[in-house]
CSV table of C-alpha atoms in Angstrom, one decimal:
chain,number,residue,atom,x,y,z
A,1,UNK,CA,20.1,-2.7,-9.6
A,2,UNK,CA,23.6,-2.0,-7.8
A,3,UNK,CA,23.9,1.0,-4.7
A,4,UNK,CA,26.6,4.0,-4.8
A,5,UNK,CA,29.5,1.6,-4.8
A,6,UNK,CA,28.4,-0.7,-7.8
A,7,UNK,CA,27.7,-3.7,-5.6
A,8,UNK,CA,24.7,-5.6,-6.6
A,9,UNK,CA,21.6,-4.9,-4.2
A,10,UNK,CA,20.5,-8.7,-2.6
A,11,UNK,CA,17.1,-8.8,-0.6
A,12,UNK,CA,17.3,-8.7,2.7
A,13,UNK,CA,20.2,-6.2,3.1
A,14,UNK,CA,19.9,-2.4,5.2
A,15,UNK,CA,19.8,0.4,2.3
A,16,UNK,CA,19.2,4.1,2.3
A,17,UNK,CA,17.1,5.5,-0.5
A,18,UNK,CA,18.4,9.3,-1.9
A,19,UNK,CA,18.6,11.3,-4.8
A,20,UNK,CA,21.2,10.6,-7.6
A,21,UNK,CA,22.2,14.1,-6.9
A,22,UNK,CA,22.3,15.0,-3.8
A,23,UNK,CA,22.1,18.8,-2.9
A,24,UNK,CA,19.4,21.6,-2.3
A,25,UNK,CA,16.9,19.0,-3.4
A,26,UNK,CA,16.9,17.0,-0.5
A,27,UNK,CA,18.3,13.9,1.5
A,28,UNK,CA,16.7,10.3,1.8
A,29,UNK,CA,13.5,8.7,3.0
A,30,UNK,CA,11.6,9.1,6.2
A,31,UNK,CA,8.2,8.6,7.8
A,32,UNK,CA,5.4,11.4,8.8
A,33,UNK,CA,2.6,12.8,9.0
A,34,UNK,CA,0.0,14.0,6.4
A,35,UNK,CA,-3.3,15.5,5.3
A,36,UNK,CA,-5.8,14.5,9.2
A,37,UNK,CA,-3.8,11.2,9.7
A,38,UNK,CA,-3.1,9.9,13.2
A,39,UNK,CA,0.4,8.3,12.4
A,40,UNK,CA,3.2,8.7,10.7
A,41,UNK,CA,2.6,6.2,7.5
A,42,UNK,CA,2.9,8.6,4.6
A,43,UNK,CA,6.6,8.3,3.3
A,44,UNK,CA,8.8,11.8,2.2
A,45,UNK,CA,11.8,12.9,1.0
A,46,UNK,CA,13.8,14.9,3.8
A,47,UNK,CA,14.3,18.2,2.9
A,48,UNK,CA,17.4,18.2,4.3
A,49,UNK,CA,20.2,16.8,2.2
A,50,UNK,CA,22.0,16.0,4.6
A,51,UNK,CA,20.0,13.5,6.5
A,52,UNK,CA,20.3,9.8,4.4
A,53,UNK,CA,16.3,9.5,6.0
A,54,UNK,CA,15.4,5.6,7.6
A,55,UNK,CA,16.9,2.5,6.4
A,56,UNK,CA,15.0,-0.1,4.1
A,57,UNK,CA,15.0,-3.8,2.7
A,58,UNK,CA,14.2,-4.6,-0.6
A,59,UNK,CA,12.4,-8.7,-1.4
A,60,UNK,CA,12.0,-10.8,-4.0
A,61,UNK,CA,8.6,-11.5,-2.9
A,62,UNK,CA,8.5,-15.8,-2.1
A,63,UNK,CA,12.4,-15.9,-2.1
A,64,UNK,CA,14.7,-15.3,0.1
A,65,UNK,CA,18.4,-15.2,-1.8
A,66,UNK,CA,19.8,-13.9,-5.1
A,67,UNK,CA,20.5,-10.3,-6.5
A,68,UNK,CA,17.6,-7.6,-7.8
A,69,UNK,CA,17.8,-6.8,-11.0
A,70,UNK,CA,16.2,-4.5,-13.4
A,71,UNK,CA,12.4,-5.1,-13.3
A,72,UNK,CA,12.4,-7.5,-10.6
A,73,UNK,CA,9.3,-7.9,-8.6
A,74,UNK,CA,9.8,-6.1,-5.1
A,75,UNK,CA,8.7,-5.1,-2.1
A,76,UNK,CA,10.3,-2.3,0.2
A,77,UNK,CA,10.4,-2.2,4.0
A,78,UNK,CA,12.0,0.2,6.3
A,79,UNK,CA,13.2,-1.8,9.5
A,80,UNK,CA,11.9,-0.2,12.0
A,81,UNK,CA,8.1,1.2,11.9
A,82,UNK,CA,6.1,3.5,13.7
A,83,UNK,CA,3.6,1.2,16.8
A,84,UNK,CA,0.3,2.3,15.4
A,85,UNK,CA,1.1,0.8,12.4
A,86,UNK,CA,0.5,-2.7,11.7
A,87,UNK,CA,3.5,-3.2,8.9
A,88,UNK,CA,6.8,-1.2,7.7
A,89,UNK,CA,5.6,-2.5,3.6
A,90,UNK,CA,4.8,-0.1,1.8
A,91,UNK,CA,1.8,0.8,0.3
A,92,UNK,CA,0.2,3.5,-1.9
A,93,UNK,CA,-2.9,4.5,-0.9
A,94,UNK,CA,-4.9,7.9,-1.3
A,95,UNK,CA,-5.1,10.4,1.2
A,96,UNK,CA,-8.9,12.3,1.0
A,97,UNK,CA,-7.2,15.4,2.5
A,98,UNK,CA,-5.0,16.3,0.3
A,99,UNK,CA,-7.2,14.4,-2.2
A,100,UNK,CA,-3.4,12.7,-3.8
A,101,UNK,CA,-2.2,9.4,-4.4
A,102,UNK,CA,0.6,9.0,-1.5
A,103,UNK,CA,3.3,6.3,-1.2
A,104,UNK,CA,2.8,5.0,2.9
A,105,UNK,CA,3.4,2.3,5.8
A,106,UNK,CA,1.3,-0.1,7.5
A,107,UNK,CA,-2.3,-1.6,6.3
A,108,UNK,CA,-5.7,0.4,5.0
A,109,UNK,CA,-6.4,0.5,8.9
A,110,UNK,CA,-3.9,3.3,9.3
A,111,UNK,CA,-6.3,6.0,6.5
């Protein structure tokens, strides 16, 4: 897996997740509130294409170095998290208000 400059992505580096095609479709990823959540823990795409969003880092579970290849199991987390979240690591959850699966951060107690 490479960044937009063709450089391999390494675990622990700071990266922005952006759409493959920049334009009116939106910008980078950020966190926000959805449904009746009290803490902003849902991962959303910024509506403004000029926004890079929040930086993330990728890690390979139980491995601290190496190159990330397609198919490598990875964990994704933001460098910063809201005080109300236990973690900035990404996970999938179901928002009971909107009845949809969402990608968020934190832990099951935030939902």
